[in-house]
Amino acid sequence: MRARHGHRGYRGHGTFSARPPLRSIRYGGQRHSPRTLRTGHGNPAGAERSPGRVSRGRIPRTRGGPQPPGAIRPRTCVVPEDHYRGATAGSSLVPRTARAGDPAPRDPGSVVNRRSVHYDAIVVGGGVVGVSTAYVLAGRGLSVLLLERYAPVHEHGSSHGDSRMIRFDYEENVYVEMAARAYRAWEDLAKRLGRPVFRRTGICNLAPAGSEVLETLETRLRDCELPHERLAGRAFADRFPQLNLPQNSEAIYQPDSAVLFADEVVRSLWDCVLEYGVDALTETEVVSIDPRDDHVEVTASDGRSWSGTRLVLAAGGWTDRWLNALGIDVDLVVTRELLAYFPRAGAVPHEAGAMPNVIDYHTSDPFYCVPQVRVPGVKAGCHRTGRVVKADDPEEVDDTNLASVREFIGRRCPHLSRDPVAVKHCLYTNSADYHFILDCHPDHANVVVAAGFSGHGFKFGPVLGEILAARLFGETPPVDTSLFGLERFSSPSVLKPRTLA
C-alpha cells in the first residue's frame, strides 16, 4: 500500500478503591460485564501457549509483582549510573527510573545485557504507549529492548504532565470499550504499586441546550448503559460551584470519569518493565530501522545496533518521518498544543475529587479543564488549536492562544485567577480523521505502527499495549481495531474526521 494522503491545510489541534461503578456495558449488541473487560485476559485460548509466549529455548522471566526481599535482580538495562545510588538496607527493591537531567552512561557497552543483542521484540519510543507495550510483551516472557530518545517523562513529547482525563464520553463504541478496559488496567497497576494512580472526578460536557453534541453523547452513554445526568440552571450551579454555566446551556455529567496521574504512571511503568528484565535504553536516538524477512535491524546515532524478531514503532511526534522512511505514505500532522494552570482565587475547592473534568463545546474548538492535581492550579487548554510544528522545533508560547484560554477561564471558572502559574506545551500527533493508527506494516508483518493519537490517546495506554502485542503476533486484538487500519488512508476523500474531543 502506498496511499499518499496529506492534510497540511490544518487548523492547528476515583479515588483508589474497590471497583468503580462501571456496570456491564453493551458494545455491538453484546453485553460485557466489567470482569470480561479486564485486561490481561484477552486470549480466547485461555492458558494455551500462543505465538506470543516464551520463545523456544529461552528461560521464562518472572511475571508477578516485585521479587521477594533478598532476591537478586541483575542489572540488565542501560540507565544512568546513579540509578541504583542511595539504596539502603530495607529500601524498595524497585529501582529509581532515569529522570530528565540524569547523566548518560559513560560506557553503555559495559552495562547492556550480557546476552546476545538480538531480542524477541524491540520497541522504539518510551512514552506511555511504548512502555505499556514493553510491559505487555515482557509479561509474556519475551526478551524486549525499549529505546527512548530522551529520559522517561521528558517534556519534548506527549507523555508528560501531572494529569490526563479518563473518560467514556465518546461517539464511537470502540473507544468506550477501550476506556473501560483501561480503567481496570490502571486500577490493577495501582494495586500492584500499592498506591493510587488516578482520582475519580466525573466529567461535565457543556454545550448550548438542544445541541447535537449533547444529543449524541447522551445517546451513546444510554446505549452503553453508563450512568449520566443532564443538568442546567440552579441544579448545576449547586452541584458544581466551580463552573459558570450560561443560560440556555446544559451539561451532561458522567460520574465514572477520572484524573490519571500522568507522569507518575509513566515512571511506574518504567519501573515495572525494569523489574521484568526489559533492556531499557534512555538518551538513545534511533537513526535507522531496517526490516528484513525474518528480523528488523535498528541502529542508534552513536553507532550501536540491535536486531529483533519483531518491532513496535511508537515514536509519537517523530513517527511521521519513520512512516516515510519505511514506505508508508500517510502523513501525520504534529501540533504543539498550549495548556496553562490557573490558581484558585477564592475559597471554592478545585482539587481532583471536588471539581469534575470539563469539556466545553460552546465554541467550534472545545476548551477543557482538568482539576488540580500536583501543580497548584486547574489545567486548561483549547483542543487542537496548536501551531503545526516539527517535533524538534523550539517551544514558543502562542500569545493569541494563551489569551483565548485566559478568556475562557474568565467566563467559565469564576473562582480562578486569570493569571496562570505555569504555561506548558504538549505535542499532538494527528491523523487525518483523528483516529489512531494501530496496524502492521503492509509489507512487513513483524513491524507494527502505533501513531496518530490526536490528543486523546494517553488514557488508553495499557489497552494499546495489548492491542499492539496482539497485532505483532497475528492474534485477535481484545477490541475491534478495524477503525485503526492503515488501509483507510488509501481513500482520503471518504475519511470522516472525529468531531468530538
Coordinates of C-alpha atoms in Angstrom, one line a residue, residues 30-213:
Q30 CA -23.2 -7.9 23.1
R31 CA -23.2 -7.4 26.8
H32 CA -19.9 -7.5 28.6
S33 CA -19.6 -7.4 32.4
P34 CA -16.7 -5.4 33.9
R35 CA -14.9 -8.7 34.7
T36 CA -14.9 -9.6 31.0
L37 CA -13.3 -6.2 30.2
R38 CA -10.4 -6.7 32.5
T39 CA -7.0 -6.5 30.8
G40 CA -4.7 -9.5 30.6
H41 CA -7.4 -12.0 29.7
G42 CA -7.9 -11.2 26.1
N43 CA -6.6 -14.6 24.7
P44 CA -9.6 -16.7 24.0
A45 CA -7.4 -19.8 24.1
G46 CA -7.0 -19.3 27.8
A47 CA -3.9 -20.8 29.3
E48 CA -2.8 -22.4 26.0
R49 CA 0.5 -21.3 24.6
S50 CA 0.1 -18.6 21.9
P51 CA 2.6 -17.4 19.4
G52 CA 3.5 -14.5 21.8
R53 CA 4.5 -16.8 24.6
V54 CA 8.1 -17.7 25.7
S55 CA 10.4 -18.3 22.7
R56 CA 11.8 -21.8 22.4
G57 CA 15.0 -22.2 24.3
R58 CA 14.5 -19.1 26.5
I59 CA 14.0 -19.2 30.2
P60 CA 10.7 -17.5 31.1
R61 CA 11.0 -14.3 33.2
T62 CA 9.4 -13.6 36.5
R63 CA 5.8 -12.5 35.7
G64 CA 4.4 -11.5 39.0
G65 CA 4.9 -8.4 41.1
P66 CA 8.2 -7.4 42.8
Q67 CA 10.5 -10.2 43.8
P68 CA 10.8 -11.1 47.5
P69 CA 13.3 -9.4 49.7
G70 CA 16.8 -10.8 49.1
A71 CA 16.1 -11.8 45.5
I72 CA 18.9 -10.9 43.1
R73 CA 17.8 -8.7 40.2
P74 CA 20.6 -8.5 37.6
R75 CA 21.4 -5.0 36.2
T76 CA 20.4 -5.6 32.6
C77 CA 19.3 -2.1 31.4
V78 CA 21.2 0.9 30.0
V79 CA 20.3 3.6 32.5
P80 CA 22.3 6.4 34.2
E81 CA 25.0 5.1 36.6
D82 CA 23.3 6.7 39.6
H83 CA 20.2 4.6 39.0
Y84 CA 21.0 2.4 42.0
R85 CA 22.6 5.0 44.2
G86 CA 21.1 5.8 47.5
A87 CA 19.8 2.3 48.1
T88 CA 19.9 1.3 51.7
A89 CA 19.1 -1.9 53.6
G90 CA 15.3 -2.1 53.7
S91 CA 14.8 0.3 50.8
S92 CA 12.4 -0.6 48.0
L93 CA 13.6 -3.2 45.5
V94 CA 12.1 -1.2 42.7
P95 CA 14.9 0.9 41.2
R96 CA 14.5 4.6 40.5
T97 CA 13.8 5.3 36.9
A98 CA 16.0 7.6 34.9
R99 CA 15.0 11.2 35.2
A100 CA 15.5 14.2 33.0
G101 CA 18.9 15.6 33.6
D102 CA 20.5 12.3 34.7
P103 CA 23.9 11.7 33.1
A104 CA 24.0 9.2 30.3
P105 CA 26.1 6.0 31.0
R106 CA 29.8 6.5 30.5
D107 CA 30.2 3.1 29.0
P108 CA 27.0 1.7 27.6
G109 CA 28.8 -1.4 26.3
S110 CA 29.7 -2.5 29.8
V111 CA 26.1 -2.1 31.1
V112 CA 24.0 -3.6 28.3
N113 CA 22.6 -7.1 28.9
R114 CA 25.4 -9.7 28.5
R115 CA 23.2 -11.9 26.3
S116 CA 23.0 -11.6 22.6
V117 CA 21.9 -8.2 21.1
H118 CA 19.1 -10.0 19.4
Y119 CA 15.7 -9.6 21.0
D120 CA 12.3 -11.1 20.6
A121 CA 10.9 -7.6 20.3
I122 CA 12.2 -4.0 20.0
V123 CA 10.0 -1.1 21.0
V124 CA 11.0 2.3 19.7
G125 CA 9.6 5.1 21.9
G126 CA 9.3 5.1 25.7
G127 CA 6.2 7.2 26.1
V128 CA 3.0 5.8 27.6
V129 CA 2.3 3.7 24.5
G130 CA 5.8 2.3 24.1
V131 CA 6.4 1.5 27.7
S132 CA 2.9 -0.1 28.0
T133 CA 3.7 -2.3 25.0
A134 CA 7.1 -3.3 26.5
Y135 CA 5.2 -4.1 29.7
V136 CA 2.8 -6.4 28.0
L137 CA 5.5 -8.1 25.8
A138 CA 7.8 -8.7 28.8
G139 CA 4.9 -10.1 30.7
R140 CA 4.6 -12.8 28.0
G141 CA 8.2 -13.8 28.8
L142 CA 9.8 -12.3 25.8
S143 CA 13.2 -10.6 25.6
V144 CA 12.4 -6.9 25.0
L145 CA 14.5 -3.8 24.1
L146 CA 12.9 -0.4 24.8
L147 CA 14.6 2.5 23.1
E148 CA 13.9 6.1 24.3
R149 CA 15.4 9.2 22.7
Y150 CA 15.3 11.2 25.9
A151 CA 14.7 10.3 29.6
P152 CA 11.4 8.9 30.8
V153 CA 8.7 11.6 31.2
H154 CA 10.6 14.2 29.2
E155 CA 8.8 17.3 28.2
H156 CA 9.5 17.2 24.5
G157 CA 6.6 14.9 23.5
S158 CA 3.2 13.8 24.7
S159 CA 3.6 11.7 27.8
H160 CA 4.4 14.3 30.5
G161 CA 2.5 16.5 32.9
D162 CA 0.7 15.8 36.1
S163 CA -2.7 14.8 34.7
R164 CA -4.8 13.3 31.9
M165 CA -8.5 12.5 31.7
I166 CA -10.0 9.1 31.8
R167 CA -13.4 9.4 30.2
F168 CA -16.2 7.4 28.4
D169 CA -17.9 10.2 26.6
Y170 CA -17.1 9.1 23.0
E171 CA -19.2 8.9 19.9
E172 CA -17.5 5.6 18.8
N173 CA -18.2 2.4 20.7
V174 CA -14.7 1.1 20.4
Y175 CA -13.3 4.0 22.4
V176 CA -15.9 3.4 25.2
E177 CA -14.9 -0.3 25.4
M178 CA -11.2 0.6 25.4
A179 CA -11.7 3.2 28.1
A180 CA -13.5 0.6 30.3
R181 CA -10.6 -1.9 29.8
A182 CA -8.0 0.8 30.5
Y183 CA -9.8 1.8 33.7
R184 CA -9.4 -1.7 35.0
A185 CA -5.8 -1.9 33.9
W186 CA -4.9 1.4 35.7
E187 CA -6.6 0.0 38.8
D188 CA -4.6 -3.2 38.5
L189 CA -1.4 -1.1 38.3
A190 CA -2.5 0.8 41.4
K191 CA -2.9 -2.5 43.3
R192 CA 0.5 -3.7 42.2
L193 CA 2.1 -0.4 43.2
G194 CA 0.2 -0.1 46.5
R195 CA -0.8 3.5 45.8
P196 CA -3.4 5.3 43.7
V197 CA -2.7 6.2 40.1
F198 CA -6.0 8.1 39.4
R199 CA -8.7 10.0 41.2
R200 CA -12.3 9.7 40.3
T201 CA -13.9 13.1 39.5
G202 CA -16.7 12.7 37.0
I203 CA -16.9 14.8 33.9
C204 CA -19.2 17.6 32.7
N205 CA -19.7 18.2 28.9
L206 CA -21.1 21.7 28.5
A207 CA -23.0 22.9 25.4
P208 CA -25.9 25.1 24.3
A209 CA -29.3 23.4 25.2
G210 CA -30.5 21.1 22.5
S211 CA -27.2 21.0 20.6
E212 CA -26.3 18.0 18.6
V213 CA -23.2 17.2 20.7

